[in-house]
Coordinates of C-alpha atoms in Angstrom, one line a residue:
X1 CA -43.8 25.9 -6.7
X2 CA -42.4 22.6 -5.4
X3 CA -38.7 22.5 -4.7
X4 CA -36.6 19.6 -6.0
X5 CA -35.4 17.3 -3.2
X6 CA -31.7 17.7 -2.4
X7 CA -29.5 15.0 -4.0
X8 CA -27.9 12.6 -1.6
X9 CA -24.1 12.9 -1.5
X10 CA -21.9 9.9 -1.3
X11 CA -18.4 10.8 -0.2
X12 CA -15.5 8.3 -0.6
X13 CA -12.3 9.0 1.3
X14 CA -9.3 7.4 -0.4
X15 CA -8.2 6.7 -3.9
X16 CA -6.8 3.2 -3.4
X17 CA -8.3 -0.1 -4.5
X18 CA -11.3 0.0 -2.1
X19 CA -12.2 3.6 -2.7
X20 CA -11.8 3.6 -6.4
X21 CA -13.7 0.3 -7.0
X22 CA -16.5 1.6 -4.7
X23 CA -16.7 4.7 -7.0
X24 CA -16.6 2.6 -10.2
X25 CA -19.5 0.4 -9.1
X26 CA -21.5 3.3 -7.7
X27 CA -21.1 5.1 -11.0
X28 CA -22.5 2.1 -12.8
X29 CA -25.3 1.4 -10.3
X30 CA -26.4 5.0 -10.2
X31 CA -26.1 5.7 -13.9
X32 CA -29.8 6.2 -14.3
X33 CA -30.4 7.7 -10.9
X34 CA -30.5 11.4 -10.3
X35 CA -31.1 11.2 -6.6
X36 CA -27.4 11.0 -5.6
X37 CA -24.0 12.5 -6.4
X38 CA -20.7 10.7 -5.8
X39 CA -17.5 12.5 -4.6
X40 CA -14.1 10.9 -4.2
X41 CA -11.4 12.5 -2.1
X42 CA -7.8 11.4 -2.9
X43 CA -4.4 12.7 -2.1
X44 CA -3.3 12.0 -5.7
X45 CA -5.2 12.6 -9.0
X46 CA -4.4 9.1 -10.2
X47 CA -5.1 5.5 -9.2
X48 CA -1.9 3.6 -8.6
X49 CA -1.5 -0.2 -9.1
X50 CA 0.7 -0.6 -6.0
X51 CA 1.5 -4.4 -6.5
X52 CA 3.8 -3.4 -9.3
X53 CA 5.7 -0.6 -7.6
X54 CA 8.8 -2.8 -7.4
X55 CA 8.9 -3.0 -11.2
X56 CA 9.0 0.8 -11.4
X57 CA 11.9 0.9 -9.0
X58 CA 13.7 -1.7 -11.2
X59 CA 12.9 0.0 -14.5
X60 CA 11.0 -3.1 -15.7
X61 CA 7.9 -0.9 -16.3
X62 CA 7.2 2.7 -17.2
X63 CA 5.2 4.8 -14.8
X64 CA 2.3 5.1 -17.2
X65 CA 1.8 1.3 -17.0
X66 CA 0.6 1.4 -13.4
X67 CA -1.0 4.8 -13.2
X68 CA -4.6 5.7 -14.3
X69 CA -5.9 9.3 -14.0
X70 CA -8.9 9.3 -11.7
X71 CA -10.9 11.8 -13.8
X72 CA -10.4 9.6 -16.8
X73 CA -11.4 6.5 -14.9
X74 CA -14.4 8.0 -13.1
X75 CA -16.2 10.2 -15.6
X76 CA -19.3 10.9 -13.5
X77 CA -17.6 11.2 -10.1
X78 CA -16.6 14.5 -8.6
X79 CA -12.9 14.0 -7.8
X80 CA -11.4 16.2 -5.1
X81 CA -7.6 16.1 -4.7
X82 CA -6.5 16.9 -1.2
X83 CA -5.8 15.6 2.3
X84 CA -8.5 14.6 4.7
X85 CA -7.9 16.6 7.9
X86 CA -10.9 15.6 10.0
X87 CA -14.0 13.4 9.9
X88 CA -16.9 14.7 12.0
X89 CA -19.3 11.7 12.2
X90 CA -21.8 13.4 14.5
X91 CA -22.3 16.3 12.1
X92 CA -21.8 14.2 8.9
X93 CA -19.0 16.4 7.7
X94 CA -15.5 16.0 6.3
X95 CA -12.8 18.7 6.4
X96 CA -10.3 18.7 3.5
X97 CA -7.2 20.7 2.8
X98 CA -6.6 21.4 -0.8
X99 CA -3.4 23.3 -1.8
X100 CA -1.0 25.6 0.0
X101 CA -2.6 28.3 2.3
X102 CA -6.1 27.5 1.2
X103 CA -8.8 27.3 3.9
X104 CA -10.2 23.9 4.8
X105 CA -13.1 22.8 2.6
X106 CA -16.2 21.5 4.3
X107 CA -17.8 18.5 2.7
X108 CA -21.2 17.3 4.0
X109 CA -22.3 13.8 3.3
X110 CA -25.3 11.4 3.5
X111 CA -23.2 8.3 3.0
X112 CA -19.5 8.1 3.9
X113 CA -17.1 5.4 2.7
X114 CA -13.8 5.4 4.6
X115 CA -11.1 3.8 2.5
X116 CA -8.0 5.7 3.7
X117 CA -5.7 2.6 3.5
X118 CA -2.5 2.3 5.5
X119 CA 0.8 4.0 6.0
X120 CA 4.3 2.6 6.7
X121 CA 4.9 1.6 10.3
X122 CA 8.5 2.4 11.4
X123 CA 7.9 1.2 15.0
X124 CA 9.9 4.2 16.3
X125 CA 13.2 2.4 15.5
X126 CA 16.2 4.9 15.5
X127 CA 16.9 6.4 12.1
X128 CA 14.3 4.4 10.3
X129 CA 11.7 7.1 9.4
X130 CA 14.4 9.5 8.3
X131 CA 16.7 7.1 6.3
X132 CA 14.7 4.1 5.1
X133 CA 12.9 4.0 1.8
X134 CA 9.4 2.5 2.1
X135 CA 7.5 0.9 -0.8
X136 CA 4.0 2.4 -0.6
X137 CA 3.9 5.2 -3.2
X138 CA 5.1 6.1 -6.7
X139 CA 7.5 8.6 -5.1
X140 CA 9.0 5.8 -3.1
X141 CA 9.7 3.7 -6.1
X142 CA 11.2 6.6 -8.1
X143 CA 13.3 7.6 -5.0
X144 CA 14.7 4.0 -4.7
X145 CA 15.6 3.8 -8.4
X146 CA 17.4 7.2 -8.3
X147 CA 19.2 6.2 -5.0
X148 CA 20.5 3.0 -6.5
X149 CA 21.8 4.7 -9.6
X150 CA 23.4 7.5 -7.6
X151 CA 25.3 5.0 -5.4
X152 CA 26.4 3.0 -8.4
X153 CA 27.9 6.2 -9.8
X154 CA 29.6 7.1 -6.5
X155 CA 31.0 3.6 -6.1
X156 CA 32.4 3.5 -9.6
X157 CA 34.6 6.5 -8.8
X158 CA 35.3 5.6 -5.1
X159 CA 38.9 4.5 -4.1
X160 CA 38.1 3.7 -0.5
X161 CA 37.0 0.1 -0.3
X162 CA 34.9 0.5 2.8
X163 CA 33.0 3.5 1.3
X164 CA 32.5 1.6 -1.9
X165 CA 31.1 -1.4 0.0
X166 CA 28.5 0.6 1.8
X167 CA 27.3 2.1 -1.5
X168 CA 27.0 -1.3 -3.1
X169 CA 25.2 -3.0 -0.2
X170 CA 21.4 -2.9 -0.5
X171 CA 19.2 -4.2 2.4
X172 CA 15.5 -5.0 2.2
X173 CA 13.6 -5.6 5.4
X174 CA 10.5 -7.7 5.3
X175 CA 10.0 -11.2 3.9
X176 CA 6.4 -10.8 2.8
X177 CA 5.2 -10.2 -0.8
X178 CA 6.4 -6.6 -1.0
X179 CA 9.9 -7.4 0.4
X180 CA 10.5 -10.5 -1.7
X181 CA 9.3 -8.9 -4.9
X182 CA 11.3 -5.7 -4.2
X183 CA 14.6 -7.6 -3.4
X184 CA 14.2 -9.8 -6.4
X185 CA 13.7 -6.9 -8.8
X186 CA 16.4 -4.8 -7.1
X187 CA 18.9 -7.6 -7.4
X188 CA 18.2 -8.1 -11.1
X189 CA 18.3 -4.4 -11.8
X190 CA 21.6 -3.8 -10.0
X191 CA 23.4 -6.8 -11.5
X192 CA 22.3 -5.9 -15.0
X193 CA 23.4 -2.3 -14.5
X194 CA 26.9 -3.2 -13.4
X195 CA 28.1 -3.8 -17.0
X196 CA 27.9 0.0 -17.6
X197 CA 30.3 0.7 -14.7
X198 CA 33.8 -0.4 -15.7
X199 CA 35.3 -0.2 -12.2
X200 CA 32.6 -2.4 -10.6
X201 CA 32.1 -6.1 -10.6
X202 CA 29.5 -8.5 -9.1
X203 CA 31.8 -9.6 -6.3
X204 CA 31.6 -6.1 -4.9
X205 CA 27.8 -6.2 -4.7
X206 CA 25.7 -7.4 -1.7
X207 CA 21.9 -7.6 -1.7
X208 CA 20.4 -8.7 1.6
X209 CA 16.9 -9.7 2.6
X210 CA 16.1 -9.5 6.3
X211 CA 13.1 -11.3 7.7
X212 CA 11.9 -11.7 11.3
X213 CA 10.4 -15.1 10.8
X214 CA 11.8 -18.6 10.1
X215 CA 10.7 -18.5 6.5
X216 CA 9.9 -15.9 3.8
X217 CA 6.5 -15.7 2.1
X218 CA 4.6 -17.3 5.0
X219 CA 1.3 -16.6 3.1
X220 CA 2.3 -19.1 0.4
X221 CA 3.3 -21.9 2.8
X222 CA 6.6 -23.3 4.0
X223 CA 7.5 -25.3 0.8
X224 CA 7.1 -22.3 -1.6
X225 CA 8.9 -20.1 1.0
X226 CA 11.9 -22.4 1.0
X227 CA 11.9 -22.6 -2.8
X228 CA 11.8 -18.8 -3.1
X229 CA 14.7 -18.5 -0.7
X230 CA 16.7 -21.1 -2.6
X231 CA 16.2 -19.2 -5.9
X232 CA 17.1 -15.9 -4.4
X233 CA 20.3 -17.3 -2.9
X234 CA 21.3 -18.8 -6.2
X235 CA 20.9 -15.4 -7.8
X236 CA 23.2 -13.7 -5.2
X237 CA 20.7 -12.5 -2.5
X238 CA 21.7 -13.1 1.1
X239 CA 18.6 -14.2 3.1
X240 CA 18.8 -13.6 6.8
X241 CA 16.0 -15.1 8.9
X242 CA 14.9 -14.8 12.5
X243 CA 16.3 -11.3 12.9
X244 CA 15.1 -7.8 12.6
X245 CA 16.4 -4.3 11.9
X246 CA 17.3 -2.6 15.2
X247 CA 18.5 0.8 14.0
X248 CA 19.9 2.5 10.9
X249 CA 22.4 5.2 10.3
X250 CA 23.6 6.9 7.1
X251 CA 26.1 4.1 6.4
X252 CA 25.0 1.2 8.6
X253 CA 22.1 -1.2 9.3
X254 CA 22.2 -2.8 12.7
X255 CA 20.2 -6.1 13.3
X256 CA 18.8 -7.5 16.5
X257 CA 21.2 -10.5 16.4
X258 CA 24.1 -8.0 16.7
X259 CA 25.2 -8.1 13.0
X260 CA 26.1 -4.7 11.6
X261 CA 25.8 -4.3 7.8
X262 CA 27.7 -1.5 6.1
X263 CA 24.9 -0.1 3.8
X264 CA 23.6 3.3 2.7
X265 CA 20.3 1.8 1.4
X266 CA 17.6 0.2 3.5
X267 CA 14.2 -0.6 1.9
X268 CA 11.5 -1.0 4.5
X269 CA 8.5 -3.3 3.8
X270 CA 8.2 -4.8 7.3
X271 CA 5.1 -3.2 8.6
X272 CA 2.0 -1.0 8.0
X273 CA -0.5 0.7 10.2
X274 CA -4.0 2.1 9.3
X275 CA -4.2 5.8 8.4
X276 CA -3.5 8.0 11.5
X277 CA -7.0 9.5 11.0
X278 CA -8.6 6.2 12.0
X279 CA -7.5 6.4 15.6
X280 CA -9.3 9.7 16.0
X281 CA -12.7 8.3 15.0
X282 CA -15.2 7.5 17.8
X283 CA -15.8 4.0 16.5
X284 CA -15.0 0.5 17.7
X285 CA -11.7 -0.8 16.4
X286 CA -9.9 -4.1 16.2
X287 CA -6.1 -4.2 15.8
X288 CA -6.2 -0.5 15.0
X289 CA -8.6 -0.9 12.1
X290 CA -12.3 0.1 12.0
X291 CA -14.5 -2.8 12.9
X292 CA -17.3 -3.2 10.4
X293 CA -20.3 -5.6 10.3
X294 CA -21.1 -8.2 7.7
X295 CA -22.5 -5.6 5.4
X296 CA -19.3 -3.4 5.7
X297 CA -21.1 -0.8 7.7
X298 CA -19.6 0.8 10.8
X299 CA -21.7 -0.2 13.8
X300 CA -23.7 2.6 15.6
X301 CA -23.0 5.0 12.7
X302 CA -25.7 4.6 10.1
X303 CA -24.6 5.2 6.5
X304 CA -20.9 5.1 7.4
X305 CA -19.0 2.3 5.7
X306 CA -15.3 1.2 5.6
X307 CA -13.3 -0.9 3.2
X308 CA -9.7 -1.8 2.5
X309 CA -6.6 -1.7 4.7
X310 CA -8.3 0.5 7.3
X311 CA -11.2 -1.8 7.9
X312 CA -11.4 -5.0 10.0
X313 CA -13.8 -7.1 7.9
X314 CA -15.2 -10.2 9.7
X315 CA -15.1 -13.5 7.8
X316 CA -18.6 -14.8 8.1
X317 CA -17.4 -18.3 7.0
X318 CA -14.8 -18.4 9.8
X319 CA -16.2 -16.8 13.0
X320 CA -13.6 -14.8 14.9
X321 CA -11.4 -14.3 11.9
X322 CA -11.1 -11.4 9.5
X323 CA -10.5 -11.0 5.8
X324 CA -6.8 -10.1 5.0
X325 CA -6.1 -6.5 3.9
X326 CA -5.2 -7.4 0.3
X327 CA -6.0 -5.7 -3.0
X328 CA -8.2 -8.5 -4.2
X329 CA -10.3 -8.2 -1.1
X330 CA -10.5 -4.4 -1.2
X331 CA -11.7 -4.6 -4.8
X332 CA -14.6 -6.9 -3.8
X333 CA -15.3 -4.9 -0.7
X334 CA -15.6 -1.8 -2.9
X335 CA -18.2 -3.6 -5.1
X336 CA -20.3 -4.8 -2.2
X337 CA -20.3 -1.5 -0.3
X338 CA -21.5 0.2 -3.5
X339 CA -24.3 -2.3 -3.8
X340 CA -25.3 -1.7 -0.2
X341 CA -25.3 2.1 -0.4
X342 CA -27.6 1.9 -3.4
X343 CA -29.7 -0.6 -1.5
X344 CA -30.1 1.8 1.4
X345 CA -31.0 4.7 -0.9
X346 CA -33.6 2.6 -2.8
X347 CA -34.9 0.7 0.2
X348 CA -33.7 -2.7 -0.8
X349 CA -32.1 -5.6 1.2
X350 CA -28.4 -5.4 2.0
X351 CA -25.8 -7.8 0.7
X352 CA -23.5 -9.8 3.0
X353 CA -19.8 -9.6 2.2
X354 CA -18.2 -13.0 1.6
X355 CA -15.1 -13.7 -0.5
X356 CA -12.5 -16.4 -0.7
X357 CA -9.0 -15.6 -1.9
X358 CA -8.7 -16.7 -5.5
X359 CA -4.9 -17.2 -5.3
X360 CA -1.7 -15.5 -4.4
X361 CA 1.3 -14.8 -6.7
X362 CA 4.8 -13.4 -6.1
X363 CA 7.3 -12.5 -8.7
X364 CA 10.9 -13.5 -7.8
X365 CA 12.8 -12.0 -10.6
X366 CA 13.8 -12.8 -14.2
X367 CA 10.3 -13.6 -15.3
X368 CA 9.8 -16.2 -12.5
X369 CA 7.1 -16.4 -9.9
X370 CA 5.6 -18.6 -7.3
X371 CA 1.9 -19.1 -6.6

């Protein structure tokens, strides 16, 4: 009696753009193959379209518009909801925690795709991790919306002018895409909501964007950055350039230029760092991210791949440079890594990763955008 060969297991760590699109394409490419199984490990049981988080915070979209259940999206993929505790590259094993007080689950693999993304970088600034609201998850967007409404309620019944001012001052740190889109949506949301609060008026409101550079949206160029700043200022947003957040307390934001802003709300979009798990891996890194080759493989570790924010992907068209960690790149990386995994399994040539940005777009409020 002959035993059937063991199916190869492809494990994908991360349910963001890179991980999910790798799973989608693997599912398609392996549809007629019975030699491999696909497993996706994600902290959430849904795929989140993060570029539209600011619209959830501003009540422009419903949650269901940017959320897609993973098990509905990936019919033939084994979805495991949990946290990745350890990656043992030498023994080709991943340890996962699933639920409260449950023992760690061991997951062996033949191919591993590391797509753990990034987390918010607070740079160890005093009070930031405890008091600032990031904009990375669905929980962050919901928290920000609830916080804004709570402070509007408190300000509406507040007699002390100083207390009312700190409740009605909203600061967003970071002049990139996330910061600009968040401050634009927040500004529209708060100003439109004021009509429901009889004791409040627009003159009491302050919405401030803080950016460390000389111009916002540097990815779009100086001209569009200036235009965006002009539009935001015309709509009541204060744009403060060439300064950073130094510290934050419960009722104050202190900037590096010495300015102290009375505010109870700071939205932090001014920095990310690869998942903490990446630093523990015995692999070569560049700027804290896993260095991969032109096929998206991790050097010296066969059948280990990396995509998305946690990967440093070399740009073969521009030697010495890397592809930016954006959603549109992660989507294409997911497709290529799926093709290369199947190529290894079936003994075919690997495909080089090469992609040019197809364009950048930022919404700046009231159905306006720049691109």
